[in-house]
């Protein structure tokens, strides 16, 4: 586990630079989850470290396989200085612990809801999990282990989350794209939904 997390942190540093801050959260019955903060000009990126220590397993499985299953970390990018986005640290740790706590398999297209604003004044209570491989490349592990995927999180307003449940992740992403939505704006309004 420690070896995997060292490789994950090295990959994050290679892709995003040196973290300027980190916080750790431990929930009862789970491994420690850290959240690293990276500053890149006017963009702040938050990345979890610890979610990939254990593979995510099918919640219907009788016994979780300690080796097989997808592994992931979460990455959130927002514009700096517009809101107190550092308050998202605990919520990201909660989302990163959800595979251990709730038996979730976090995958692209999924919605994750924290039930409260992601940070003070945020119009978002949930995120859409996007495809990996863009900002941080997947990390290949030993042949018998699945790679660690670095999954971007895209904040959603409650209206967008409801629309996504009905129409799907792909249609919501197309709606964002067609309206030129700045998904990094921590205070943006919901897109126009029809």
mmCIF file of C-alpha atoms in Angstrom:
data_model
loop_
_atom_site.group_PDB
_atom_site.id
_atom_site.type_symbol
_atom_site.label_atom_id
_atom_site.label_comp_id
_atom_site.label_asym_id
_atom_site.label_seq_id
_atom_site.Cartn_x
_atom_site.Cartn_y
_atom_site.Cartn_z
ATOM 1 C CA UNK A 1 0.000 0.000 0.000
ATOM 2 C CA UNK A 2 2.714 2.519 0.964
ATOM 3 C CA UNK A 3 4.637 1.694 -2.223
ATOM 4 C CA UNK A 4 1.577 2.386 -4.392
ATOM 5 C CA UNK A 5 0.915 5.693 -2.636
ATOM 6 C CA UNK A 6 4.548 6.752 -3.088
ATOM 7 C CA UNK A 7 4.224 6.083 -6.826
ATOM 8 C CA UNK A 8 0.910 7.959 -6.941
ATOM 9 C CA UNK A 9 2.395 10.983 -5.186
ATOM 10 C CA UNK A 10 5.380 10.939 -7.548
ATOM 11 C CA UNK A 11 3.006 10.906 -10.545
ATOM 12 C CA UNK A 12 1.043 13.839 -9.106
ATOM 13 C CA UNK A 13 4.255 15.822 -8.539
ATOM 14 C CA UNK A 14 5.444 15.088 -12.073
ATOM 15 C CA UNK A 15 2.150 16.272 -13.577
ATOM 16 C CA UNK A 16 1.229 19.133 -11.231
ATOM 17 C CA UNK A 17 4.469 20.252 -9.553
ATOM 18 C CA UNK A 18 5.165 20.493 -5.847
ATOM 19 C CA UNK A 19 2.131 20.696 -3.568
ATOM 20 C CA UNK A 20 2.024 23.889 -1.522
ATOM 21 C CA UNK A 21 -0.238 22.378 1.150
ATOM 22 C CA UNK A 22 -1.626 19.047 2.281
ATOM 23 C CA UNK A 23 -4.224 17.904 4.773
ATOM 24 C CA UNK A 24 -5.005 14.453 6.119
ATOM 25 C CA UNK A 25 -8.322 13.007 7.244
ATOM 26 C CA UNK A 26 -8.981 9.611 8.778
ATOM 27 C CA UNK A 27 -12.489 8.249 9.086
ATOM 28 C CA UNK A 28 -13.326 5.450 11.500
ATOM 29 C CA UNK A 29 -12.581 2.109 9.850
ATOM 30 C CA UNK A 30 -10.803 3.562 6.803
ATOM 31 C CA UNK A 31 -7.274 4.251 5.674
ATOM 32 C CA UNK A 32 -5.916 7.786 5.916
ATOM 33 C CA UNK A 33 -6.821 10.058 2.996
ATOM 34 C CA UNK A 34 -4.678 13.070 2.189
ATOM 35 C CA UNK A 35 -5.609 15.980 -0.049
ATOM 36 C CA UNK A 36 -2.761 17.829 -1.741
ATOM 37 C CA UNK A 37 -3.115 21.374 -3.078
ATOM 38 C CA UNK A 38 -1.228 22.534 -6.157
ATOM 39 C CA UNK A 39 -1.134 26.112 -7.461
ATOM 40 C CA UNK A 40 -0.738 26.628 -11.210
ATOM 41 C CA UNK A 41 -1.063 30.332 -12.025
ATOM 42 C CA UNK A 42 -4.692 31.245 -11.384
ATOM 43 C CA UNK A 43 -5.772 27.590 -11.049
ATOM 44 C CA UNK A 44 -5.835 25.646 -7.776
ATOM 45 C CA UNK A 45 -5.841 21.871 -8.067
ATOM 46 C CA UNK A 46 -6.772 19.526 -5.243
ATOM 47 C CA UNK A 47 -5.780 15.857 -5.545
ATOM 48 C CA UNK A 48 -6.572 13.014 -3.187
ATOM 49 C CA UNK A 49 -3.878 10.611 -2.037
ATOM 50 C CA UNK A 50 -4.932 7.367 -0.382
ATOM 51 C CA UNK A 51 -8.025 6.288 -2.299
ATOM 52 C CA UNK A 52 -5.888 4.105 -4.593
ATOM 53 C CA UNK A 53 -4.232 2.210 -1.724
ATOM 54 C CA UNK A 54 -6.990 -0.407 -1.942
ATOM 55 C CA UNK A 55 -8.803 -1.495 -5.106
ATOM 56 C CA UNK A 56 -12.473 -0.614 -5.349
ATOM 57 C CA UNK A 57 -14.608 -3.719 -5.247
ATOM 58 C CA UNK A 58 -18.073 -4.644 -6.395
ATOM 59 C CA UNK A 59 -20.426 -3.867 -3.488
ATOM 60 C CA UNK A 60 -22.331 -7.105 -4.193
ATOM 61 C CA UNK A 61 -19.203 -9.269 -3.793
ATOM 62 C CA UNK A 62 -19.224 -11.451 -0.689
ATOM 63 C CA UNK A 63 -15.490 -10.914 -0.102
ATOM 64 C CA UNK A 64 -13.469 -7.996 -1.451
ATOM 65 C CA UNK A 65 -10.399 -9.042 -3.449
ATOM 66 C CA UNK A 66 -7.357 -7.302 -1.908
ATOM 67 C CA UNK A 67 -5.597 -7.063 -5.302
ATOM 68 C CA UNK A 68 -8.129 -6.970 -8.132
ATOM 69 C CA UNK A 69 -10.314 -4.025 -8.954
ATOM 70 C CA UNK A 70 -10.035 -0.466 -10.228
ATOM 71 C CA UNK A 71 -7.918 2.084 -8.384
ATOM 72 C CA UNK A 72 -8.360 5.835 -8.563
ATOM 73 C CA UNK A 73 -7.570 9.226 -7.091
ATOM 74 C CA UNK A 74 -9.698 12.360 -7.509
ATOM 75 C CA UNK A 75 -8.586 15.729 -8.937
ATOM 76 C CA UNK A 76 -10.545 18.979 -8.694
ATOM 77 C CA UNK A 77 -9.441 22.166 -10.514
ATOM 78 C CA UNK A 78 -10.897 25.621 -9.735
ATOM 79 C CA UNK A 79 -9.990 29.246 -10.336
ATOM 80 C CA UNK A 80 -8.078 30.757 -7.422
ATOM 81 C CA UNK A 81 -9.134 33.774 -5.406
ATOM 82 C CA UNK A 82 -12.868 33.788 -6.208
ATOM 83 C CA UNK A 83 -14.074 31.676 -3.262
ATOM 84 C CA UNK A 84 -12.757 29.917 -0.157
ATOM 85 C CA UNK A 85 -12.284 26.660 -2.054
ATOM 86 C CA UNK A 86 -9.829 25.246 0.513
ATOM 87 C CA UNK A 87 -12.931 24.266 2.501
ATOM 88 C CA UNK A 88 -13.401 21.474 -0.081
ATOM 89 C CA UNK A 89 -10.586 19.421 1.472
ATOM 90 C CA UNK A 90 -12.744 17.447 3.900
ATOM 91 C CA UNK A 91 -15.439 16.860 1.277
ATOM 92 C CA UNK A 92 -12.861 15.494 -1.166
ATOM 93 C CA UNK A 93 -11.579 13.180 1.556
ATOM 94 C CA UNK A 94 -15.154 11.982 2.169
ATOM 95 C CA UNK A 95 -15.579 11.247 -1.557
ATOM 96 C CA UNK A 96 -12.205 9.477 -1.677
ATOM 97 C CA UNK A 97 -13.167 7.320 1.319
ATOM 98 C CA UNK A 98 -16.556 6.368 -0.168
ATOM 99 C CA UNK A 99 -15.270 3.167 -1.840
ATOM 100 C CA UNK A 100 -14.084 1.889 1.566
ATOM 101 C CA UNK A 101 -17.040 3.218 3.563
ATOM 102 C CA UNK A 102 -19.930 2.625 1.165
ATOM 103 C CA UNK A 103 -18.523 0.035 -1.231
ATOM 104 C CA UNK A 104 -18.823 2.412 -4.196
ATOM 105 C CA UNK A 105 -16.891 1.929 -7.400
ATOM 106 C CA UNK A 106 -16.113 5.461 -8.572
ATOM 107 C CA UNK A 107 -15.981 5.561 -12.376
ATOM 108 C CA UNK A 108 -16.333 8.126 -15.176
ATOM 109 C CA UNK A 109 -19.927 9.268 -15.614
ATOM 110 C CA UNK A 110 -20.795 8.787 -11.947
ATOM 111 C CA UNK A 111 -22.274 11.517 -9.765
ATOM 112 C CA UNK A 112 -20.970 11.964 -6.234
ATOM 113 C CA UNK A 113 -22.998 14.099 -3.823
ATOM 114 C CA UNK A 114 -21.810 15.477 -0.483
ATOM 115 C CA UNK A 115 -25.226 16.867 0.494
ATOM 116 C CA UNK A 116 -23.932 20.373 1.250
ATOM 117 C CA UNK A 117 -22.016 23.088 -0.627
ATOM 118 C CA UNK A 118 -18.531 21.985 -1.659
ATOM 119 C CA UNK A 119 -17.167 25.208 -0.081
ATOM 120 C CA UNK A 120 -18.820 28.252 1.539
ATOM 121 C CA UNK A 121 -21.121 29.964 -0.958
ATOM 122 C CA UNK A 122 -20.641 27.245 -3.582
ATOM 123 C CA UNK A 123 -23.650 26.594 -5.844
ATOM 124 C CA UNK A 124 -22.507 22.943 -6.064
ATOM 125 C CA UNK A 125 -23.242 19.993 -3.781
ATOM 126 C CA UNK A 126 -22.136 17.269 -6.173
ATOM 127 C CA UNK A 127 -19.577 16.481 -8.843
ATOM 128 C CA UNK A 128 -19.526 14.595 -12.116
ATOM 129 C CA UNK A 129 -16.636 12.156 -12.449
ATOM 130 C CA UNK A 130 -14.905 12.712 -15.802
ATOM 131 C CA UNK A 131 -12.599 10.482 -17.862
ATOM 132 C CA UNK A 132 -8.999 10.025 -16.734
ATOM 133 C CA UNK A 133 -5.868 10.411 -18.814
ATOM 134 C CA UNK A 134 -5.909 14.153 -19.455
ATOM 135 C CA UNK A 135 -4.240 16.266 -16.794
ATOM 136 C CA UNK A 136 -2.540 13.372 -14.963
ATOM 137 C CA UNK A 137 -1.741 10.212 -16.923
ATOM 138 C CA UNK A 138 -2.878 6.856 -15.572
ATOM 139 C CA UNK A 139 -0.261 5.127 -13.449
ATOM 140 C CA UNK A 140 0.518 1.581 -14.558
ATOM 141 C CA UNK A 141 1.259 -0.819 -11.687
ATOM 142 C CA UNK A 142 2.458 -4.425 -11.637
ATOM 143 C CA UNK A 143 0.899 -6.696 -14.248
ATOM 144 C CA UNK A 144 -1.560 -8.258 -11.774
ATOM 145 C CA UNK A 145 -2.884 -4.849 -10.596
ATOM 146 C CA UNK A 146 -5.124 -2.416 -12.462
ATOM 147 C CA UNK A 147 -3.630 1.035 -13.113
ATOM 148 C CA UNK A 148 -4.379 4.019 -10.894
ATOM 149 C CA UNK A 149 -6.644 6.442 -12.742
ATOM 150 C CA UNK A 150 -6.685 10.140 -11.849
ATOM 151 C CA UNK A 151 -10.339 11.115 -12.243
ATOM 152 C CA UNK A 152 -11.211 14.796 -12.740
ATOM 153 C CA UNK A 153 -14.213 16.061 -10.792
ATOM 154 C CA UNK A 154 -16.563 18.583 -12.423
ATOM 155 C CA UNK A 155 -18.773 20.481 -9.940
ATOM 156 C CA UNK A 156 -22.526 20.327 -10.689
ATOM 157 C CA UNK A 157 -25.356 22.522 -9.487
ATOM 158 C CA UNK A 158 -28.406 20.664 -8.118
ATOM 159 C CA UNK A 159 -30.298 21.407 -11.372
ATOM 160 C CA UNK A 160 -27.431 20.036 -13.476
ATOM 161 C CA UNK A 161 -27.217 16.936 -11.277
ATOM 162 C CA UNK A 162 -30.960 16.302 -11.671
ATOM 163 C CA UNK A 163 -30.737 16.837 -15.436
ATOM 164 C CA UNK A 164 -27.750 14.468 -15.624
ATOM 165 C CA UNK A 165 -29.731 11.741 -13.808
ATOM 166 C CA UNK A 166 -32.384 11.939 -16.530
ATOM 167 C CA UNK A 167 -30.282 12.669 -19.637
ATOM 168 C CA UNK A 168 -26.894 11.186 -18.764
ATOM 169 C CA UNK A 169 -23.358 12.446 -18.242
ATOM 170 C CA UNK A 170 -22.548 12.747 -21.941
ATOM 171 C CA UNK A 171 -25.480 15.078 -22.641
ATOM 172 C CA UNK A 172 -24.616 17.277 -19.658
ATOM 173 C CA UNK A 173 -21.012 17.556 -20.832
ATOM 174 C CA UNK A 174 -22.221 18.460 -24.323
ATOM 175 C CA UNK A 175 -24.507 21.120 -22.809
ATOM 176 C CA UNK A 176 -21.554 22.591 -20.892
ATOM 177 C CA UNK A 177 -19.443 22.590 -24.037
ATOM 178 C CA UNK A 178 -22.109 24.138 -26.270
ATOM 179 C CA UNK A 179 -22.610 26.997 -23.799
ATOM 180 C CA UNK A 180 -18.894 27.614 -23.266
ATOM 181 C CA UNK A 181 -19.179 26.856 -19.546
ATOM 182 C CA UNK A 182 -16.104 27.595 -17.418
ATOM 183 C CA UNK A 183 -16.179 24.486 -15.238
ATOM 184 C CA UNK A 184 -13.330 25.883 -13.124
ATOM 185 C CA UNK A 185 -15.355 28.914 -12.022
ATOM 186 C CA UNK A 186 -16.111 28.215 -8.335
ATOM 187 C CA UNK A 187 -19.137 30.535 -8.397
ATOM 188 C CA UNK A 188 -20.611 29.814 -11.840
ATOM 189 C CA UNK A 189 -24.352 29.521 -12.386
ATOM 190 C CA UNK A 190 -26.163 26.491 -13.767
ATOM 191 C CA UNK A 191 -26.214 26.145 -17.543
ATOM 192 C CA UNK A 192 -29.511 26.665 -19.345
ATOM 193 C CA UNK A 193 -31.214 23.280 -19.422
ATOM 194 C CA UNK A 194 -34.130 22.420 -21.739
#
